[in-house]
Short mmCIF file of C-alpha atoms and ligand atoms in Angstrom, two decimals:
data_model
loop_
_atom_site.label_atom_id
_atom_site.label_comp_id
_atom_site.label_asym_id
_atom_site.label_seq_id
_atom_site.Cartn_x
_atom_site.Cartn_y
_atom_site.Cartn_z
CA MET A 1 -19.41 1.07 8.96
CA SER A 2 -20.47 3.48 6.26
CA PHE A 3 -17.90 2.73 3.54
CA THR A 4 -14.67 0.92 2.74
CA LEU A 5 -11.48 2.75 1.77
CA ALA A 6 -8.47 0.96 0.24
CA ILE A 7 -5.06 2.56 0.67
CA VAL A 8 -3.09 1.75 -2.48
CA GLY A 9 0.26 2.67 -4.01
CA ARG A 10 3.72 1.27 -4.60
CA PRO A 11 5.83 -0.01 -1.68
CA ASN A 12 7.29 2.56 0.72
CA VAL A 13 4.91 5.46 0.03
CA GLY A 14 3.59 5.24 3.61
CA LYS A 15 0.43 3.13 3.29
CA SER A 16 0.91 1.14 6.49
CA THR A 17 1.92 4.17 8.52
CA LEU A 18 -1.30 5.92 7.53
CA PHE A 19 -3.31 2.73 8.10
CA ASN A 20 -1.92 2.49 11.62
CA ARG A 21 -2.75 6.12 12.31
CA LEU A 22 -6.34 5.65 11.13
CA VAL A 23 -6.92 2.32 12.85
CA GLY A 24 -4.82 2.41 16.00
CA LYS A 25 -5.32 -0.98 17.59
CA ARG A 26 -8.78 -1.64 16.16
CA LEU A 27 -7.77 -4.35 13.68
CA ALA A 28 -10.74 -6.07 12.14
CA LEU A 29 -10.88 -9.78 11.42
CA VAL A 30 -10.22 -10.76 7.82
CA ASP A 31 -11.72 -13.90 6.36
CA ASP A 32 -9.09 -16.52 5.82
CA GLN A 33 -9.57 -16.85 2.07
CA PRO A 34 -6.68 -18.49 0.28
CA GLY A 35 -4.48 -16.43 -1.96
CA VAL A 36 -5.08 -12.76 -1.65
CA THR A 37 -7.11 -11.90 1.41
CA ARG A 38 -4.43 -12.84 3.92
CA ASP A 39 -2.27 -10.16 2.33
CA LEU A 40 -4.86 -7.45 2.85
CA ARG A 41 -5.21 -6.00 6.35
CA GLU A 42 -8.59 -4.58 7.31
CA GLY A 43 -9.22 -2.23 10.18
CA GLU A 44 -11.89 0.03 11.63
CA ALA A 45 -10.78 3.57 10.94
CA ARG A 46 -11.68 6.66 12.93
CA LEU A 47 -11.15 10.10 11.51
CA GLY A 48 -12.92 12.84 13.43
CA ASP A 49 -16.57 11.77 13.42
CA LEU A 50 -16.11 9.44 10.42
CA ARG A 51 -16.08 5.67 10.91
CA PHE A 52 -15.13 3.39 8.03
CA ILE A 53 -13.29 0.22 7.06
CA VAL A 54 -9.80 0.74 5.74
CA ILE A 55 -7.73 -1.82 3.78
CA ASP A 56 -3.93 -1.93 3.57
CA SER A 57 -1.80 -4.19 1.39
CA ALA A 58 0.41 -6.24 3.68
CA GLY A 59 2.60 -9.29 3.27
CA LEU A 60 4.55 -7.91 0.33
CA GLU A 61 7.79 -8.47 2.16
CA GLU A 62 7.46 -12.25 2.00
CA ALA A 63 9.52 -13.87 -0.73
CA THR A 64 7.48 -15.76 -3.32
CA ASP A 65 7.94 -16.87 -6.91
CA GLU A 66 5.63 -14.09 -8.04
CA SER A 67 7.25 -10.77 -8.94
CA LEU A 68 6.62 -7.83 -6.64
CA GLN A 69 4.98 -6.01 -9.51
CA GLY A 70 2.62 -8.91 -10.23
CA ARG A 71 1.79 -9.27 -6.57
CA MET A 72 1.14 -5.56 -6.11
CA ARG A 73 -1.08 -5.52 -9.17
CA ARG A 74 -3.12 -8.49 -7.98
CA LEU A 75 -3.48 -7.12 -4.44
CA THR A 76 -4.40 -3.67 -5.68
CA GLU A 77 -7.05 -5.02 -8.03
CA ARG A 78 -8.52 -7.08 -5.21
CA ALA A 79 -8.49 -4.10 -2.81
CA VAL A 80 -10.20 -1.92 -5.41
CA GLU A 81 -12.93 -4.54 -5.84
CA MET A 82 -13.52 -4.63 -2.07
CA ALA A 83 -13.59 -0.87 -1.60
CA ASP A 84 -15.95 2.02 -2.29
CA ALA A 85 -13.01 4.37 -2.83
CA CYS A 86 -9.23 4.20 -3.10
CA LEU A 87 -6.76 6.50 -1.42
CA PHE A 88 -3.86 6.43 -3.88
CA LEU A 89 -0.67 7.49 -2.11
CA VAL A 90 2.41 8.81 -3.84
CA ASP A 91 5.59 9.88 -2.07
CA ALA A 92 5.90 13.65 -2.41
CA ARG A 93 9.56 13.47 -1.38
CA ALA A 94 10.51 10.89 -4.02
CA GLY A 95 8.36 12.43 -6.76
CA ILE A 96 6.40 10.45 -9.34
CA LEU A 97 8.14 7.22 -10.41
CA PRO A 98 7.25 4.89 -13.31
CA SER A 99 5.68 2.43 -10.85
CA ASP A 100 3.30 5.17 -9.66
CA GLU A 101 2.10 5.40 -13.27
CA VAL A 102 1.50 1.63 -13.26
CA PHE A 103 -0.78 1.97 -10.24
CA ALA A 104 -2.55 4.97 -11.75
CA ASP A 105 -3.29 2.84 -14.84
CA ILE A 106 -4.65 -0.04 -12.72
CA LEU A 107 -6.98 2.37 -10.91
CA ARG A 108 -8.14 3.96 -14.16
CA ARG A 109 -8.77 0.61 -15.80
CA LYS A 110 -10.75 -0.55 -12.78
CA ASN A 111 -12.80 2.66 -12.87
CA ALA A 112 -12.04 3.17 -9.20
CA HIS A 113 -13.17 6.19 -7.23
CA VAL A 114 -9.69 7.63 -6.62
CA ILE A 115 -8.55 10.12 -4.02
CA LEU A 116 -4.98 11.07 -4.88
CA ALA A 117 -2.71 12.05 -2.01
CA ALA A 118 0.85 13.37 -1.97
CA ASN A 119 2.06 11.72 1.22
CA LYS A 120 5.16 12.68 3.23
CA SER A 121 4.19 16.29 2.55
CA GLU A 122 5.27 17.69 5.89
CA GLY A 123 7.74 20.53 5.51
CA LYS A 124 8.95 21.91 2.18
CA ALA A 125 10.62 18.79 0.74
CA GLY A 126 7.37 17.53 -0.74
CA GLU A 127 6.44 20.61 -2.75
CA SER A 128 7.78 19.52 -6.18
CA GLY A 129 6.46 15.97 -5.75
CA TYR A 130 3.05 17.42 -4.95
CA LEU A 131 3.12 19.41 -8.20
CA GLU A 132 4.33 16.35 -10.17
CA ALA A 133 1.36 14.38 -8.88
CA PHE A 134 -1.02 16.46 -11.02
CA SER A 135 0.56 14.76 -14.08
CA LEU A 136 -1.03 11.44 -13.09
CA GLY A 137 -4.30 12.80 -14.46
CA LEU A 138 -6.26 11.79 -11.37
CA GLY A 139 -7.24 15.25 -10.28
CA GLU A 140 -5.90 17.55 -7.62
CA PRO A 141 -3.89 15.71 -4.96
CA ILE A 142 -4.37 16.37 -1.28
CA ARG A 143 -1.28 16.92 0.86
CA LEU A 144 -0.87 14.36 3.62
CA SER A 145 1.68 13.33 6.18
CA GLY A 146 0.62 10.02 7.63
CA GLU A 147 3.58 10.00 9.97
CA HIS A 148 2.99 13.49 11.35
CA GLY A 149 -0.79 13.53 11.09
CA GLU A 150 -0.97 16.48 8.72
CA GLY A 151 -3.74 16.86 6.15
CA MET A 152 -6.22 14.79 8.12
CA GLY A 153 -8.84 17.58 7.97
CA GLU A 154 -8.61 17.69 4.19
CA LEU A 155 -8.84 13.90 4.04
CA MET A 156 -12.00 14.10 6.14
CA ASP A 157 -13.46 16.68 3.76
CA VAL A 158 -12.99 14.42 0.71
CA LEU A 159 -14.21 11.28 2.49
CA ARG A 160 -17.35 12.81 4.01
CA PRO A 161 -19.36 12.80 0.72
CA ILE A 162 -18.62 9.06 0.33
CA SER A 163 -19.86 8.20 3.82
P1 GDP B 201 4.27 1.22 2.75
O1 GDP B 201 5.29 0.30 2.19
O2 GDP B 201 3.57 1.99 1.65
O3 GDP B 201 3.31 0.55 3.68
O4 GDP B 201 5.07 2.34 3.59
P2 GDP B 201 5.36 2.42 5.17
O5 GDP B 201 4.17 2.90 5.92
O6 GDP B 201 5.95 1.12 5.61
O7 GDP B 201 6.45 3.59 5.22
C1 GDP B 201 7.64 3.52 4.46
C2 GDP B 201 8.65 4.49 5.03
O8 GDP B 201 8.19 5.84 4.87
C3 GDP B 201 8.91 4.31 6.53
O9 GDP B 201 10.27 4.53 6.77
C4 GDP B 201 8.06 5.41 7.17
O10 GDP B 201 8.58 5.83 8.40
C5 GDP B 201 8.14 6.50 6.12
N1 GDP B 201 6.96 7.39 6.16
C6 GDP B 201 5.67 7.02 6.22
N2 GDP B 201 4.85 8.09 6.26
C7 GDP B 201 5.65 9.18 6.21
C8 GDP B 201 5.39 10.60 6.22
O11 GDP B 201 4.26 11.08 6.29
N3 GDP B 201 6.50 11.41 6.15
C9 GDP B 201 7.76 10.92 6.06
N4 GDP B 201 8.76 11.80 5.98
N5 GDP B 201 8.03 9.60 6.08
C10 GDP B 201 6.99 8.73 6.14
MG1 MG B 202 3.05 -1.50 4.10
#
């Protein structure tokens, strides 16, 4: 595999849906390290002629003593450390929320290679959220719809230089 891509972002932006589209049934084995790794799913992604490892944050639904915010932060930092680049998803239909800013700050502080994507961009409902995403200061977002498979060509174009 040529590189590792972490899909990051707050809950419900569509990370797992996109992960499943990229990976299909090719789930990779994850080392059973205590703590964090069991909450990160790894898979072998295929996108056109590109092959890479993709990481999704899973297990956030389980109740623990740790706050969701703390857990997301810890998982995101770990995913960033494992990856060559991060695909930072925001929900173009919901617009930019304060928790999106929290994730943007984590990625900036970690000096991650960030690809910003306005997900759920199918149709017209995502247009204003797409424009809001510029305010994160992470460059020009790409428009994606993980559920409908839109924007995959553009995603390929931005990933190809990393591969
Ligand atoms: P995660 O919490 O970031 O992993 O998000 P999920 O992948 O579980 O998706 C959260 C919700 O958003 C689900 O109801 C999905 O069906 C929906 N969703 C995911 N991708 C898209 C998309 O591209 N467009 C729309 N409209 N909904 C989506
Ligand atoms: Mg998920």
